[in-house]
XYZ file of N, CA and C in Angstrom:
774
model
N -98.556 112.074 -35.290
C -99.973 112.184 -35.663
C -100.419 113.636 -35.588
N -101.274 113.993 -36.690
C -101.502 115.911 -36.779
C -102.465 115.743 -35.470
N -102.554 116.840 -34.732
C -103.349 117.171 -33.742
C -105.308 117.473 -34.407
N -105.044 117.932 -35.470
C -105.918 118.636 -36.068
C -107.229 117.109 -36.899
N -106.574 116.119 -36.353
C -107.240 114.968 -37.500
C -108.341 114.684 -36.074
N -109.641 114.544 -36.866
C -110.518 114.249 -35.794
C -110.487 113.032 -35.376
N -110.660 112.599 -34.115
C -110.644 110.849 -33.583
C -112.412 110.128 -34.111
N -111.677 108.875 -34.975
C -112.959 108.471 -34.895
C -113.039 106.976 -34.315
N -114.365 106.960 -33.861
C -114.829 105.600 -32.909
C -115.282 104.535 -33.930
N -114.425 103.081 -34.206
C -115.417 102.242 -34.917
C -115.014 102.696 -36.592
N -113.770 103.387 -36.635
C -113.531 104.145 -37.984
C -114.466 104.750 -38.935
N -115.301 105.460 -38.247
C -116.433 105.797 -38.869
C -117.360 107.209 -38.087
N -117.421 106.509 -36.579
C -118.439 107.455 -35.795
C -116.990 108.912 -35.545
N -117.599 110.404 -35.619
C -116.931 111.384 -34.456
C -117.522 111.584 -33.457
N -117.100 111.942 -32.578
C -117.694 111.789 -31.672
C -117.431 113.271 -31.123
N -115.951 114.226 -31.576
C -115.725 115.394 -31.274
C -117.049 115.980 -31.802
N -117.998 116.051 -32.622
C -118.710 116.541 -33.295
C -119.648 117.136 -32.635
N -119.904 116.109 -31.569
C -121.234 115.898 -30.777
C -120.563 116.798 -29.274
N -119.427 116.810 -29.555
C -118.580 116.991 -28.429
C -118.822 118.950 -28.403
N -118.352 119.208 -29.736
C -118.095 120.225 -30.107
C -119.879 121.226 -29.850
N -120.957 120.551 -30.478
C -122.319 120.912 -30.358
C -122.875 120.813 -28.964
N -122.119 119.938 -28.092
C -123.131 119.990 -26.530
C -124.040 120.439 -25.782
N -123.807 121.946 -26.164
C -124.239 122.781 -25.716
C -125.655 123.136 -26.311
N -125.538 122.786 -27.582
C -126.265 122.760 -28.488
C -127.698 121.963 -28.107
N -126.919 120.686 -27.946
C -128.116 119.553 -27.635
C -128.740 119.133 -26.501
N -127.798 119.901 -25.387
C -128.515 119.832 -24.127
C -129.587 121.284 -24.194
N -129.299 122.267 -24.768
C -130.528 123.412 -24.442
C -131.701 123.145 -25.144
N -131.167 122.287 -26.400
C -132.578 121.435 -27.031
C -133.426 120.504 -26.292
N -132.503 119.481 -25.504
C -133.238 118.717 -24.781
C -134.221 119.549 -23.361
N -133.716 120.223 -23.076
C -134.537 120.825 -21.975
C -135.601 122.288 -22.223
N -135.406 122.127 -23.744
C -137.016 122.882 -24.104
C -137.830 121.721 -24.425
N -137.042 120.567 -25.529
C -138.269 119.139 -25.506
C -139.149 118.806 -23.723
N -138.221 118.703 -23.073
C -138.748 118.426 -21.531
C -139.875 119.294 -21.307
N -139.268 121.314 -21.395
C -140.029 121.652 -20.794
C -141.279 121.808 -21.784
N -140.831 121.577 -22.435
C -142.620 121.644 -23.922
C -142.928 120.362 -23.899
N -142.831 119.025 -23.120
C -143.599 118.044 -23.059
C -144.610 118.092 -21.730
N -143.714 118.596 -20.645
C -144.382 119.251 -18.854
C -145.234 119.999 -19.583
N -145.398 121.210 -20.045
C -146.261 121.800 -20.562
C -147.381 121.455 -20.748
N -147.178 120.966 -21.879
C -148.371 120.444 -22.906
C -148.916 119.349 -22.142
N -148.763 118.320 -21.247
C -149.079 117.410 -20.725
C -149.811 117.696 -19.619
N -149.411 118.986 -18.681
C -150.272 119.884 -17.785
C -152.080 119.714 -18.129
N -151.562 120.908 -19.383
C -152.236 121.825 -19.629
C -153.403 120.815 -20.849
N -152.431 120.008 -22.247
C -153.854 118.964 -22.243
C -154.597 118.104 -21.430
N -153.985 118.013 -20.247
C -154.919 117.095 -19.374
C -156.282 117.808 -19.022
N -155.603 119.225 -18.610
C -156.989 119.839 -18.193
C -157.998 119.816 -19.109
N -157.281 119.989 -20.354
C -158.256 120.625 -21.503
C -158.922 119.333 -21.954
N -158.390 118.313 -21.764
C -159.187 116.727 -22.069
C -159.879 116.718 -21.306
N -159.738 116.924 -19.722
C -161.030 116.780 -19.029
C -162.020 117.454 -19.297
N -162.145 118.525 -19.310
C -163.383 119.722 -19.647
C -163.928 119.026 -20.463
N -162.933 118.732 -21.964
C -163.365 118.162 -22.982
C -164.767 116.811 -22.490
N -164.012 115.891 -22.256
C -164.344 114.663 -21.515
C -165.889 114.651 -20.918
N -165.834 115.695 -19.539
C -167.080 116.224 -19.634
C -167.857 116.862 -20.228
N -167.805 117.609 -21.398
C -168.619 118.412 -22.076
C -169.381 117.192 -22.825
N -168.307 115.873 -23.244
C -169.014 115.210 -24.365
C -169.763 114.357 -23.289
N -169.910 114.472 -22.274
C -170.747 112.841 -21.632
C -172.117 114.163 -20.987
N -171.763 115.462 -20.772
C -172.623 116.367 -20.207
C -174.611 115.600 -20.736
N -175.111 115.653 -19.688
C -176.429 115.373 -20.442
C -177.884 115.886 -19.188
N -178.337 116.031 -19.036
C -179.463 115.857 -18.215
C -181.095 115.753 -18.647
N -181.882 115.740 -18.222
C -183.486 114.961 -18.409
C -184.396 116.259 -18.664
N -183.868 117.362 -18.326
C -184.985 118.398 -17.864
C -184.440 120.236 -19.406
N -185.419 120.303 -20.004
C -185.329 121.278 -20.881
C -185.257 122.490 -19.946
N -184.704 123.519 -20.745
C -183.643 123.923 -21.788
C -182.098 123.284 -21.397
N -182.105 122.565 -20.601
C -180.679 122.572 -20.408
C -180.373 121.009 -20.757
N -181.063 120.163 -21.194
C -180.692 119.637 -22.223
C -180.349 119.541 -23.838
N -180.775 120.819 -24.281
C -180.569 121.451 -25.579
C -179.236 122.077 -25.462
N -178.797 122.926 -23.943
C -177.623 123.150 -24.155
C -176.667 122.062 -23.669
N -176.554 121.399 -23.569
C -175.922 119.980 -23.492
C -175.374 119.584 -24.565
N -176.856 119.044 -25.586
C -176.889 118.747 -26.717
C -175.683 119.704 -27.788
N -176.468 121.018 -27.856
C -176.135 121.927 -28.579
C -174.425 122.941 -28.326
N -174.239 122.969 -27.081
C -173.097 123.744 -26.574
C -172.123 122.921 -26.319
N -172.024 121.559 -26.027
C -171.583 120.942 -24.703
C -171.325 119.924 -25.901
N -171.963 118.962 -26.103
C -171.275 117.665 -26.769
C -171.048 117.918 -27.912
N -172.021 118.800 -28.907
C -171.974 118.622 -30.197
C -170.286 119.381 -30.843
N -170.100 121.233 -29.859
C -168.866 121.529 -30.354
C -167.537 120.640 -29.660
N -167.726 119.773 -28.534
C -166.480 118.789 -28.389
C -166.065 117.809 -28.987
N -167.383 117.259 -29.426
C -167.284 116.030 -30.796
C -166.374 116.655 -31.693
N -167.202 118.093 -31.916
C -166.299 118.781 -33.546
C -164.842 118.334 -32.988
N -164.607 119.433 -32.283
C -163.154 119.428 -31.729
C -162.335 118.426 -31.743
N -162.656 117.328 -31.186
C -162.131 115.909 -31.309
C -161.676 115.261 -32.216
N -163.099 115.527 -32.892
C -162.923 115.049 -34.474
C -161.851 115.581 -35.517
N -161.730 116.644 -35.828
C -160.478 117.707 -36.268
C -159.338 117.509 -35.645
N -159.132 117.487 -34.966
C -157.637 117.286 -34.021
C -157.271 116.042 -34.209
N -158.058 114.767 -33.996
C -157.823 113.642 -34.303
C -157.578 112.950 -35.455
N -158.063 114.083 -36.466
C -158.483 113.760 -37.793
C -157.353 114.162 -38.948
N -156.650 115.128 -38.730
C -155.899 115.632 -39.121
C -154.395 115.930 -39.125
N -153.449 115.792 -39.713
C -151.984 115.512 -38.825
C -151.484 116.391 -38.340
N -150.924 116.080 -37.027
C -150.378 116.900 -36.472
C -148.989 118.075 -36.531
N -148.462 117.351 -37.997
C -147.399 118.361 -38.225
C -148.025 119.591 -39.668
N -149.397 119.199 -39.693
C -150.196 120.436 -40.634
C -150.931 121.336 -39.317
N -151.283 120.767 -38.394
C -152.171 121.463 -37.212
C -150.618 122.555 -36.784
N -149.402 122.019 -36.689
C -148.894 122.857 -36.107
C -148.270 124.190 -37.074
N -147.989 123.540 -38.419
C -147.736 124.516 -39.426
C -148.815 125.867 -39.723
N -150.313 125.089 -39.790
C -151.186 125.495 -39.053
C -151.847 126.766 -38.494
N -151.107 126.696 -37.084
C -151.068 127.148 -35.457
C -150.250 128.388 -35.909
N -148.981 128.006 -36.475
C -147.296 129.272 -36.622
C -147.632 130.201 -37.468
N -148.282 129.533 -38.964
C -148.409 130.777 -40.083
C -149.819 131.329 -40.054
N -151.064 130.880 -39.613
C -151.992 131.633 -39.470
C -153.024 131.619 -38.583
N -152.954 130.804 -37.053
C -153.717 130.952 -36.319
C -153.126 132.113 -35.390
N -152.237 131.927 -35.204
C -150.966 132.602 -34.038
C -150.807 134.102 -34.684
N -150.485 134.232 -35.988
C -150.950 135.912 -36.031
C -151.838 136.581 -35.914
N -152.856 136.074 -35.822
C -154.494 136.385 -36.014
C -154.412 137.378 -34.193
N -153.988 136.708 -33.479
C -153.863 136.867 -32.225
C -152.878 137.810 -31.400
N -151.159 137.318 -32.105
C -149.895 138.057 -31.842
C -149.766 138.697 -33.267
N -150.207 139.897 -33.240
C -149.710 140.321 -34.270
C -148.698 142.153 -34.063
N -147.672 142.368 -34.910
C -147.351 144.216 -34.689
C -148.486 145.099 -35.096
N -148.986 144.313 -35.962
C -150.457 145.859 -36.516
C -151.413 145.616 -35.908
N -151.769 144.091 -36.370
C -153.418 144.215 -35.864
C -153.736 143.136 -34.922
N -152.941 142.988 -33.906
C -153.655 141.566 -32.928
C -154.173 141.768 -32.078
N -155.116 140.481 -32.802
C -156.475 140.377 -31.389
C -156.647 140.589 -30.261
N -155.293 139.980 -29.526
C -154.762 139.968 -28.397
C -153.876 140.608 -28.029
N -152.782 140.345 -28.718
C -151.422 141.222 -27.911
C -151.011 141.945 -29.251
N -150.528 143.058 -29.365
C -150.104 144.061 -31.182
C -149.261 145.018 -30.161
N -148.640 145.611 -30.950
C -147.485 146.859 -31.214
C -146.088 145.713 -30.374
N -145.041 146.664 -29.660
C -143.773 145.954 -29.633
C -143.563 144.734 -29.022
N -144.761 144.485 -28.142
C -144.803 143.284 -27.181
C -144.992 142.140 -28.079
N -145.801 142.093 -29.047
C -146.356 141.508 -30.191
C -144.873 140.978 -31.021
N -144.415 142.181 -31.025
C -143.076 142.042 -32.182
C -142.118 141.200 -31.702
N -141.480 141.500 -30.247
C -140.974 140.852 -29.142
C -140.894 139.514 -28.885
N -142.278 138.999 -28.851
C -142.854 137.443 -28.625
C -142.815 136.999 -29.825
N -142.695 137.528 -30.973
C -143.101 136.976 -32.124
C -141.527 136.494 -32.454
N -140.706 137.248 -32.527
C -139.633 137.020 -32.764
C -138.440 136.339 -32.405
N -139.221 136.454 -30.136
C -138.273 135.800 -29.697
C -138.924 134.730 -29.138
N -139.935 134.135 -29.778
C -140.437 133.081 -28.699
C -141.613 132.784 -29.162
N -141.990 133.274 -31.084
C -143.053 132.337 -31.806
C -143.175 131.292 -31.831
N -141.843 130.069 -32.346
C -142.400 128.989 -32.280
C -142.268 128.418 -31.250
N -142.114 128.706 -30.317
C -142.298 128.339 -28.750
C -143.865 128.421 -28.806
N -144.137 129.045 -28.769
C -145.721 129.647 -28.241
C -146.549 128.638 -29.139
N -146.430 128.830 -30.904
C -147.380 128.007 -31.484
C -147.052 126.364 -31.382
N -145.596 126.184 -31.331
C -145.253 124.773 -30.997
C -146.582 124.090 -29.477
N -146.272 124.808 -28.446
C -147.137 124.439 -27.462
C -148.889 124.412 -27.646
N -149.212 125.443 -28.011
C -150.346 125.378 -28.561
C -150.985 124.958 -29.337
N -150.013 124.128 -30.191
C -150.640 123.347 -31.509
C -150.577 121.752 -30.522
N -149.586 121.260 -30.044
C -149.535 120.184 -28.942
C -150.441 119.981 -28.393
N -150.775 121.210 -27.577
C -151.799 121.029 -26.114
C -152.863 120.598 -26.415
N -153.111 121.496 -27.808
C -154.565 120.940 -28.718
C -154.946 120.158 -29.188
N -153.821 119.222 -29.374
C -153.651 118.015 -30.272
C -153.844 116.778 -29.254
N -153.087 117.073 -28.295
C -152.569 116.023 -26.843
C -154.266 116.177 -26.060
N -154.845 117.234 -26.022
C -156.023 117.100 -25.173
C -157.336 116.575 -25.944
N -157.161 116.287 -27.435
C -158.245 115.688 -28.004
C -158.036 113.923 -27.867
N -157.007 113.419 -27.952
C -156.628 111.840 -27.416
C -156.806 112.202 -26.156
N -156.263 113.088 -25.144
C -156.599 112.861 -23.889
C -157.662 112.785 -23.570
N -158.727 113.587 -23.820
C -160.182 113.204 -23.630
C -160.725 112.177 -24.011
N -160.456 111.538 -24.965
C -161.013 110.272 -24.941
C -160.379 109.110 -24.354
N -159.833 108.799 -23.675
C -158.737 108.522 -21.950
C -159.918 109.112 -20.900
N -160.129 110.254 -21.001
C -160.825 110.543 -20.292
C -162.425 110.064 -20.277
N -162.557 109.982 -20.943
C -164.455 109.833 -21.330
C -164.426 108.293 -21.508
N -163.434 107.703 -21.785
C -163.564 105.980 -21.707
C -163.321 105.691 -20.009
N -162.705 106.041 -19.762
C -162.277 106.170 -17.814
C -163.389 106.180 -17.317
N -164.204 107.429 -17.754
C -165.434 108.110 -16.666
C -166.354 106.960 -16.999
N -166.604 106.458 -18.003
C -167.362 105.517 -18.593
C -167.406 104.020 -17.743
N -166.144 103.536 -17.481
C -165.577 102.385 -17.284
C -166.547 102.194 -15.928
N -166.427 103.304 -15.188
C -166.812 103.363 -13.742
C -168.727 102.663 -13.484
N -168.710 101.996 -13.271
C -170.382 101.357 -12.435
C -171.002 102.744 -12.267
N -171.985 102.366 -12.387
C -173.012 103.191 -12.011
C -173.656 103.292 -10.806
N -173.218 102.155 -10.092
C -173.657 102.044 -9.094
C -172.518 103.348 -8.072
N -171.416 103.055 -8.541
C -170.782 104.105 -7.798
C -170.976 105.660 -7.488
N -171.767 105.906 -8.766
C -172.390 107.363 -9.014
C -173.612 107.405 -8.133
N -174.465 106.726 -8.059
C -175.423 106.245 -7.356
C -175.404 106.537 -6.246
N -174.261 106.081 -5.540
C -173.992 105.612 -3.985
C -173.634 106.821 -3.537
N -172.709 107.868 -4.678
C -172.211 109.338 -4.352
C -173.787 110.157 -4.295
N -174.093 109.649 -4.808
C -175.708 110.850 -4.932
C -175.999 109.949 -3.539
N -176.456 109.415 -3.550
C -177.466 108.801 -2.335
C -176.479 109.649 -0.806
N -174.811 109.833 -0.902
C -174.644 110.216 -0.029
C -175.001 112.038 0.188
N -175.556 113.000 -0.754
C -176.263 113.713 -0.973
C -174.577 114.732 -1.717
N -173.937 114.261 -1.989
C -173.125 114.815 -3.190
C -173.738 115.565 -4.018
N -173.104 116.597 -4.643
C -173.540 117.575 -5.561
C -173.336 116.387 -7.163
N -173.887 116.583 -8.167
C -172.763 116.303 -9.404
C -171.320 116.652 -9.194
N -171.177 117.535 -9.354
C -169.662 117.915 -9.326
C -168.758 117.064 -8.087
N -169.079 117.213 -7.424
C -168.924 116.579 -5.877
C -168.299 115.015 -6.294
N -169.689 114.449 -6.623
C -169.427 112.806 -6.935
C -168.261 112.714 -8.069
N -168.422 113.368 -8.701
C -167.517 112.935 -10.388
C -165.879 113.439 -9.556
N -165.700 114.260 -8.834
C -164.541 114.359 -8.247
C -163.961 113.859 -6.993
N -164.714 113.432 -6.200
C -164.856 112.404 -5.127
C -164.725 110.998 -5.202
N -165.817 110.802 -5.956
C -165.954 109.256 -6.437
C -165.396 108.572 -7.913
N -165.686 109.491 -8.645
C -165.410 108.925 -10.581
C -163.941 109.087 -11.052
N -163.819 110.062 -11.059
C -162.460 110.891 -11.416
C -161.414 109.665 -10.796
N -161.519 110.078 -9.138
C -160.070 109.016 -8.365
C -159.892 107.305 -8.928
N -161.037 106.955 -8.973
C -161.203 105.372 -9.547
C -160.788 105.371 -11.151
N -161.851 106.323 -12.024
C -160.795 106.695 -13.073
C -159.709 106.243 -14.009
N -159.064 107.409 -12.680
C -157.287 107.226 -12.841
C -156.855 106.387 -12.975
N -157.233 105.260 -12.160
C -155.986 104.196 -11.696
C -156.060 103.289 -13.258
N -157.167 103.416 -13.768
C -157.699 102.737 -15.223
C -156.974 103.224 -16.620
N -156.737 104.965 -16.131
C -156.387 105.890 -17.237
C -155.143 105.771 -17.659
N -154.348 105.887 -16.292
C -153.144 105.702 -16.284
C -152.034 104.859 -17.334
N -152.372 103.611 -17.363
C -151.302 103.110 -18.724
C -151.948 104.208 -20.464
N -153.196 104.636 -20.627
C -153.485 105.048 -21.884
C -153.045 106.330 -21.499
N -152.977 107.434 -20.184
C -152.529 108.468 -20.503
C -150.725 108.026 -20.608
N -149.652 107.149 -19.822
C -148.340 107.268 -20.458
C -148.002 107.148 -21.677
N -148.801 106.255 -22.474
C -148.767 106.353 -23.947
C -148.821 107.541 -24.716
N -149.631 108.247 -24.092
C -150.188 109.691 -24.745
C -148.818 111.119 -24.605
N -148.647 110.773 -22.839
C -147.189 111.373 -22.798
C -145.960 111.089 -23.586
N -145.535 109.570 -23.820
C -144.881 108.999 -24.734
C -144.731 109.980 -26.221
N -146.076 109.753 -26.472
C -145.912 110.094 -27.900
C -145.796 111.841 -28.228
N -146.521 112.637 -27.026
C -146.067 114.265 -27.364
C -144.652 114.052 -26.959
N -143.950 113.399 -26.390
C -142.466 113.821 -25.653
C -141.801 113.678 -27.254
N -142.061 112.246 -28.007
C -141.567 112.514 -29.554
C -141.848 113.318 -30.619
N -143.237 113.888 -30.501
C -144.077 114.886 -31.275
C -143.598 116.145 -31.508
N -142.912 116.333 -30.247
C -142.297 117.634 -30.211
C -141.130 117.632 -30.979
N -140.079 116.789 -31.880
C -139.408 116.983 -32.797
C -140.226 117.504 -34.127
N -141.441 117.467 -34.222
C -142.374 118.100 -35.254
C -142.140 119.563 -35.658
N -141.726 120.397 -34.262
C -142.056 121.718 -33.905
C -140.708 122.114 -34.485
N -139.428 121.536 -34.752
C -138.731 122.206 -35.233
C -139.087 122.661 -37.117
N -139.868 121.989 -37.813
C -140.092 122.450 -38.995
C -140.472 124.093 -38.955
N -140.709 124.750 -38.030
C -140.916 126.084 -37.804
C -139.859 126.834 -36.916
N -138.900 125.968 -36.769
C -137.370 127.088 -36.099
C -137.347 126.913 -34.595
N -138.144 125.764 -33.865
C -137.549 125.870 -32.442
C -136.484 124.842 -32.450
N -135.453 125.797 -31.734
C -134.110 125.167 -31.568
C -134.204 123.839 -30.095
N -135.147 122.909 -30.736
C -135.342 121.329 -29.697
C -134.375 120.297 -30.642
N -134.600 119.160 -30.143
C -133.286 118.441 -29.788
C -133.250 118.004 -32.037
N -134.328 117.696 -32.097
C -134.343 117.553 -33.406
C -133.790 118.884 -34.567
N -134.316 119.798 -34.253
C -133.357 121.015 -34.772
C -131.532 121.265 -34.682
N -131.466 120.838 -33.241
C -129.862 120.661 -33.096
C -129.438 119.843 -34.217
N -129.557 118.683 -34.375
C -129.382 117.623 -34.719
C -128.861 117.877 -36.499
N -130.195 118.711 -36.793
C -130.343 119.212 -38.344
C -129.201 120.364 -38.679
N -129.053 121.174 -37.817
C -127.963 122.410 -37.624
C -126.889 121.356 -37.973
N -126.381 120.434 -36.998
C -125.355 119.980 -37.168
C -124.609 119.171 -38.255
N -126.055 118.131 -38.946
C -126.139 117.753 -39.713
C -125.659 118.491 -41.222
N -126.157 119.781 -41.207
C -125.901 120.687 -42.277
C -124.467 121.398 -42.243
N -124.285 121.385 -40.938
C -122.164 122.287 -40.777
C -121.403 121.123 -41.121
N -121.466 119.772 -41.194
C -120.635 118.971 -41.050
C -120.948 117.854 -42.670
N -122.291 117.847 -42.932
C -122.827 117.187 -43.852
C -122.252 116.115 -43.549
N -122.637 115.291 -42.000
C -122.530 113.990 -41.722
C -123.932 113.631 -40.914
N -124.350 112.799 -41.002
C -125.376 112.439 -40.341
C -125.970 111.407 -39.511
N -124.840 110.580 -39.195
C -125.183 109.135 -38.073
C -124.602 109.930 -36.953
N -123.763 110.937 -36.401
C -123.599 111.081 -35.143
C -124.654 111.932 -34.495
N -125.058 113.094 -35.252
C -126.269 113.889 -34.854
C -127.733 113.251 -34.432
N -127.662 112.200 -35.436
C -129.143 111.639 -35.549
C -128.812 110.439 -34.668
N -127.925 109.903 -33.954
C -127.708 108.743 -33.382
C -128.207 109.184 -31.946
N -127.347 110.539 -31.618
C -127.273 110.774 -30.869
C -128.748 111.168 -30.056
N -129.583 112.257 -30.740
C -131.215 112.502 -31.075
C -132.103 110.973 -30.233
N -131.818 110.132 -31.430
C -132.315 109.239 -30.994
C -132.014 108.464 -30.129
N -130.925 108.395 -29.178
C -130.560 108.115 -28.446
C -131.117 109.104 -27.111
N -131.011 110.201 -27.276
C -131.828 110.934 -25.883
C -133.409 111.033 -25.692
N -134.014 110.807 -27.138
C -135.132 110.429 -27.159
C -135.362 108.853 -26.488
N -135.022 108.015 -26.875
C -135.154 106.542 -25.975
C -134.972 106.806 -24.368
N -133.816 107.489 -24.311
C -133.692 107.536 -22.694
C -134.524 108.306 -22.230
N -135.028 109.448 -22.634
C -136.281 110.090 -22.199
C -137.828 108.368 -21.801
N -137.749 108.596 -23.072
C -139.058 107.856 -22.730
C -139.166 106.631 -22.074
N -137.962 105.823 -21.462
C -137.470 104.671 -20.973
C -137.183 105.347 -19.973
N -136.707 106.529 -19.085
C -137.084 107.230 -17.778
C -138.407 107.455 -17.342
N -139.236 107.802 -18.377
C -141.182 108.456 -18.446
C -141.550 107.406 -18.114
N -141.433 106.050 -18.816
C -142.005 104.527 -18.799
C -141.915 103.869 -17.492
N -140.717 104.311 -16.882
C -139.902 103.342 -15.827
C -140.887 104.516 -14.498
N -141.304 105.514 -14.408
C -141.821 106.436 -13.481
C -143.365 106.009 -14.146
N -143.890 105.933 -14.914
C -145.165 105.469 -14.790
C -145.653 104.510 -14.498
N -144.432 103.432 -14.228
C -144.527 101.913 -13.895
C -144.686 102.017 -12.066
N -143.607 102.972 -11.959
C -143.890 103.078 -10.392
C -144.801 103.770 -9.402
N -145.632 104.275 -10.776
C -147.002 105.292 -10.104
C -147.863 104.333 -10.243
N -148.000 102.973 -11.430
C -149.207 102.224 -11.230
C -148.299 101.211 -10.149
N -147.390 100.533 -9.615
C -147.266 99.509 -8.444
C -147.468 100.499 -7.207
N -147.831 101.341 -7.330
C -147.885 102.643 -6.079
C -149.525 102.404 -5.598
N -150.117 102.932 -6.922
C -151.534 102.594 -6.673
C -152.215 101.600 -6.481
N -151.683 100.551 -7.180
C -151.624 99.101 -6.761
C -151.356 98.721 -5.798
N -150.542 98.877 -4.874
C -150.436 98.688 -3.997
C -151.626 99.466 -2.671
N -151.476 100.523 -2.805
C -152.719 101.663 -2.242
C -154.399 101.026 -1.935
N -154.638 100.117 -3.164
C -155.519 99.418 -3.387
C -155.674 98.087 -2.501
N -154.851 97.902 -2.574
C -154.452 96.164 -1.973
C -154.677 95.998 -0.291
N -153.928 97.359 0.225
C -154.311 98.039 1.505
C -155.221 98.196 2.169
């Protein structure tokens, strides 16, 4: 038998293929990871703010106009756009003309000359990949959030004021912790779906697990072992995420019961 004939599994699958790329698909998988930690951080925060800006309200002028005017009306926008629009145009988006506006070699807003050139080159679609996510992930997250804060009695808010709580005080004391325990199955869903979202981000050159996949796809012009495989670390991802969010709600559940 030639040494040189590849082994196949099932007369059909290689499996050297996948063998040969490894390296390939594990450095993909652990930018998907770390660009799902990311974005999942960082939209949470940005859903909350969100969250509160849109429920923000009080009784007494001018600062119910800025409520009105600062506070709910540009988070609605926000919401609305992000939600409204798909997410693999928000991120195309983000790469070709929000992200230079900002990182640019001549003229950026923010960061310009070699540092500019540097980041741009070695770590653009990193940067707009996350940022088009976070933005995307914290407009569903806020509304997780603002249905949560909602869910909560009023009487509970009540009982935090009566104990002479600030606002801020009660909503993080009292609202927020109760919340959670409510939020929790709609935010794993939300994680769920950026952990797959992020195969989006390779249409702009980040080398994640879906990019491997396509590389390989194109050297070999075969395509059930690359894409089997993809989808195969994608399931086990999110069937690890699922199986740890199951044990954070019998955790709290239990906490409760106590």
């Amino acid at each position: 038998m030639d040494n040189n004939t590849p082994v196949e599994w099932f007369g059909w699958f290689r499996p050297d293929i996948l063998v040969e790329y490894k390296q390939m698909f594990w450095q993909g998988a652990m930018v998907t990871i770390g660009m799902t930690v990311a974005c999942v951080i960082m939209g949470c925060a940005l859903g909350l703010m969100l969250a509160l800006a849109r429920l923000a309200d009080t009784r007494h002028q001018p600062w119910k106009g800025v409520c009105k005017y600062l506070l709910r009306w540009p988070s609605t926008a926000y919401v609305s756009f992000f939600r409204g629009t798909p997410l693999f145009v928000q991120i195309l988006l983000m790469h070709f003309a929000v992200m230079p506006l900002f990182v640019h070699p001549v003229n950026g807003l923010i960061i310009s000359g070699d540092l500019a050139r540097t980041l741009k080159q070695d770590h653009g679609a990193l940067m707009s990949g996350v940022v088009a996510l976070t933005l995307n992930s914290a407009a569903y997250i806020s509304e997780v959030f603002r249905a949560g804060i909602q869910s909560i009695a009023i009487g509970q808010k009540q009982a935090g004021m009566s104990l002479g709580m600030t606002h801020g005080q009660m909503m993080r004391y009292v609202v927020i912790p109760q919340a959670f325990r409510r939020m929790l199955p709609p935010l794993g869903n939300n994680m769920i779906s950026l952990l797959k979202d992020t195969s989006l981000v390779s249409a702009i050159g980040l080398a994640e697990m879906a990019y491997a996949a396509r590389t390989v796809a194109g050297a070999y012009g075969r395509y059930w072992e690359p894409y089997l495989a993809v989808a195969l670390a994608y399931w086990l991802m999110t069937f690890m995420l699922t199986l740890g969010l199951r044990a954070l709600e019998n955790h709290l559940a239990r906490t409760d019961r106590s």
